[in-house]
Short mmCIF file of C-alpha atoms in Angstrom, two decimals:
data_model
loop_
_atom_site.label_atom_id
_atom_site.label_comp_id
_atom_site.label_asym_id
_atom_site.label_seq_id
_atom_site.Cartn_x
_atom_site.Cartn_y
_atom_site.Cartn_z
CA MET Y 1241 12.85 0.85 -6.62
CA ASP Y 1242 11.38 1.22 -10.11
CA ILE Y 1243 8.03 2.96 -9.59
CA LYS Y 1244 7.43 3.81 -13.26
CA ARG Y 1245 7.27 0.11 -14.27
CA LEU Y 1246 4.05 -0.23 -12.22
CA ASN Y 1247 2.25 2.34 -14.40
CA VAL Y 1248 0.13 3.65 -11.53
CA ASN Y 1249 -2.86 5.43 -13.05
CA PHE Y 1250 -6.46 6.58 -12.77
CA GLY Y 1251 -8.50 5.40 -15.75
CA GLY Y 1252 -5.41 5.29 -17.95
CA THR Y 1253 -4.15 8.73 -16.94
CA PRO Y 1254 -0.82 8.47 -15.09
CA SER Y 1255 -1.08 9.27 -11.42
CA PRO Y 1256 0.49 12.64 -10.69
CA GLY Y 1257 3.08 12.90 -8.01
CA TYR Y 1258 2.10 14.53 -4.74
CA GLN Y 1259 2.54 18.29 -5.06
CA GLY Y 1260 1.77 19.25 -1.47
CA GLY Y 1261 4.21 19.99 1.28
CA ASP Y 1262 5.76 17.77 3.92
CA ALA Y 1263 3.07 18.79 6.43
CA ALA Y 1264 0.79 16.05 5.09
CA PHE Y 1265 3.47 13.42 5.74
CA ASN Y 1266 4.00 14.80 9.24
CA ASP Y 1267 0.22 14.73 9.90
CA VAL Y 1268 -0.04 11.08 8.87
CA ALA Y 1269 3.09 10.17 10.86
CA ALA Y 1270 1.43 11.67 13.94
CA LEU Y 1271 -1.72 9.61 13.30
CA VAL Y 1272 0.28 6.34 13.16
CA HIS Y 1273 2.67 7.37 15.96
CA SER Y 1274 5.71 6.62 13.78
CA ALA Y 1275 7.89 8.15 11.11
CA LEU Y 1276 6.94 7.19 7.55
CA PRO Y 1277 9.49 5.19 5.55
CA SER Y 1278 11.45 7.39 3.15
CA SER Y 1279 10.88 4.90 0.31
CA TYR Y 1280 7.12 5.24 0.81
CA ILE Y 1281 7.35 9.06 0.77
CA ASP Y 1282 9.42 8.83 -2.44
CA PHE Y 1283 6.70 6.64 -3.96
CA ILE Y 1284 3.93 9.11 -3.08
CA LYS Y 1285 5.93 12.03 -4.45
CA GLU Y 1286 6.21 10.17 -7.77
CA ALA Y 1287 2.79 8.46 -7.93
CA ASP Y 1288 0.25 9.81 -5.48
CA GLY Y 1289 -2.17 6.91 -5.32
CA GLY Y 1290 -3.91 5.05 -8.11
CA HIS Y 1291 -4.25 1.67 -9.76
CA PRO Y 1292 -1.03 -0.13 -10.69
CA GLU Y 1293 -1.00 -2.16 -13.90
CA ILE Y 1294 1.67 -4.37 -12.35
CA GLY Y 1295 0.53 -5.21 -8.85
CA SER Y 1296 0.43 -8.94 -8.12
CA PHE Y 1297 2.28 -10.53 -5.22
CA ALA Y 1298 2.52 -13.67 -3.14
CA PRO Y 1299 2.93 -13.30 0.64
CA VAL Y 1300 6.12 -14.58 2.29
CA GLY Y 1301 6.03 -18.37 2.16
CA GLY Y 1302 2.87 -18.26 0.06
CA ASP Y 1303 2.00 -20.22 -3.03
CA ALA Y 1304 3.27 -18.41 -6.13
CA GLY Y 1305 0.17 -19.72 -7.92
CA ASN Y 1306 -2.14 -17.99 -5.43
CA LEU Y 1307 -1.45 -14.30 -6.03
CA PHE Y 1308 -3.00 -11.24 -4.46
CA ASP Y 1309 -3.28 -7.95 -6.34
CA ILE Y 1310 -3.05 -4.42 -5.06
CA ASP Y 1311 -6.02 -2.68 -6.68
CA LEU Y 1312 -5.44 0.83 -5.32
CA PHE Y 1313 -2.70 2.78 -3.59
CA TYR Y 1314 -4.06 5.47 -1.26
CA SER Y 1315 -3.39 9.11 -2.05
CA PHE Y 1316 -2.17 12.05 0.01
CA GLY Y 1317 -3.74 14.60 -2.33
CA ASP Y 1318 -7.06 15.16 -4.06
CA SER Y 1319 -6.90 12.25 -6.48
CA PRO Y 1320 -9.93 10.20 -7.56
CA GLY Y 1321 -8.84 7.37 -5.22
CA MET Y 1322 -9.22 7.08 -1.46
CA ASN Y 1323 -7.23 9.56 0.61
CA ILE Y 1324 -4.81 8.16 3.18
CA LYS Y 1325 -6.57 9.99 6.03
CA ALA Y 1326 -9.92 8.44 5.08
CA ALA Y 1327 -8.26 5.01 5.01
CA LEU Y 1328 -6.78 5.64 8.45
CA ALA Y 1329 -10.15 6.78 9.80
CA ARG Y 1330 -11.76 3.57 8.51
CA TRP Y 1331 -9.00 1.04 9.24
CA GLY Y 1332 -6.61 2.58 11.77
CA SER Y 1333 -8.24 1.20 14.91
CA ILE Y 1334 -8.62 -2.25 13.32
CA LEU Y 1335 -5.06 -2.51 11.99
CA GLY Y 1336 -3.41 -0.99 15.08
CA GLN Y 1337 -1.94 2.35 16.06
CA ASN Y 1338 1.39 1.80 14.28
CA ALA Y 1339 -0.11 0.47 11.04
CA LEU Y 1340 -0.08 2.62 7.90
CA PRO Y 1341 -2.65 1.46 5.34
CA ILE Y 1342 -1.11 2.05 1.90
CA GLY Y 1343 -3.68 0.40 -0.35
CA ARG Y 1344 -6.22 -2.35 -0.82
CA ASP Y 1345 -6.90 -5.35 -2.99
CA GLY Y 1346 -10.07 -5.77 -5.05
CA GLY Y 1347 -11.91 -7.33 -2.11
CA GLY Y 1348 -11.10 -4.51 0.31
CA ASN Y 1349 -8.32 -6.36 2.15
CA GLN Y 1350 -5.87 -3.79 3.47
CA ILE Y 1351 -2.22 -3.64 2.55
CA TYR Y 1352 -0.30 -1.83 5.24
CA ILE Y 1353 3.13 -1.06 6.65
CA ASP Y 1354 3.69 -2.21 10.23
CA LEU Y 1355 5.71 0.57 11.85
CA THR Y 1356 5.77 -1.01 15.32
CA ASN Y 1357 9.10 -0.42 17.09
CA GLY Y 1358 10.62 1.23 14.02
CA GLY Y 1359 9.73 -1.68 11.74
CA GLN Y 1360 8.75 -1.23 8.10
CA SER Y 1361 7.41 -4.63 7.02
CA VAL Y 1362 4.48 -4.79 4.60
CA TRP Y 1363 1.44 -6.96 5.37
CA ILE Y 1364 -2.02 -7.76 4.07
CA PHE Y 1365 -4.98 -7.80 6.46
CA LEU Y 1366 -7.59 -10.31 5.26
CA HIS Y 1367 -10.82 -8.91 6.69
CA ASP Y 1368 -12.82 -11.59 4.91
CA GLU Y 1369 -10.70 -14.43 6.37
CA GLU Y 1370 -11.15 -13.91 10.11
CA ASN Y 1371 -8.82 -10.89 10.12
CA HIS Y 1372 -5.79 -13.04 9.29
CA ARG Y 1373 -2.55 -11.16 8.51
CA LEU Y 1374 0.12 -12.29 6.05
CA LYS Y 1375 3.56 -10.78 5.68
CA ILE Y 1376 4.39 -9.64 2.15
CA ALA Y 1377 7.83 -8.02 2.39
CA ASN Y 1378 10.43 -6.75 4.88
CA ASP Y 1379 9.98 -3.14 3.75
CA PHE Y 1380 8.15 -0.95 1.24
CA GLU Y 1381 10.95 -0.93 -1.31
CA ALA Y 1382 11.08 -4.75 -1.30
CA PHE Y 1383 7.29 -4.77 -1.72
CA ILE Y 1384 7.46 -2.56 -4.81
CA ASP Y 1385 10.30 -4.64 -6.24
CA LEU Y 1386 8.39 -7.93 -5.87
CA LEU Y 1387 5.22 -6.71 -7.63
CA GLN Y 1388 4.69 -8.58 -10.87
CA GLU Y 1389 2.22 -9.00 -13.69
CA ASN Y 1390 -0.55 -11.44 -12.94
CA PRO Y 1391 -0.35 -14.20 -15.59
CA ASP Y 1392 -4.13 -14.69 -15.31
CA PHE Y 1393 -4.69 -11.11 -16.55
CA ILE Y 1394 -2.40 -11.21 -19.59
#
């Protein structure tokens, strides 16, 4: 999983890695009633939230010409972006008790990890399309690996 290639940043300043202790991860795990994927924790420790420069993806079985973009990864610390606990307070009951919101697209659609029954698949919740859900990847690491540059933004 090559996190650095995404160039996650806040206004051009690289996102710092999370400097807090594991208690924050344990707190969030308790809120979603599931252990957090180790690849996701590794990501947060390296880039604690922010805007990725490379962040386009097509859902599983989707049209490669119709890409979505992750606009913001949620933070565990005091970054300028939205904190993971605030995202859970806003979206947790809508996404479900075992859903971990990890970010959003430019329209506010939620990108989340479905932790139901020990799963780790990544999905997008389309609040503006009758709450439709589309699978993106089988796990967080696969999600990071599939992110690409959007040819429309080059």
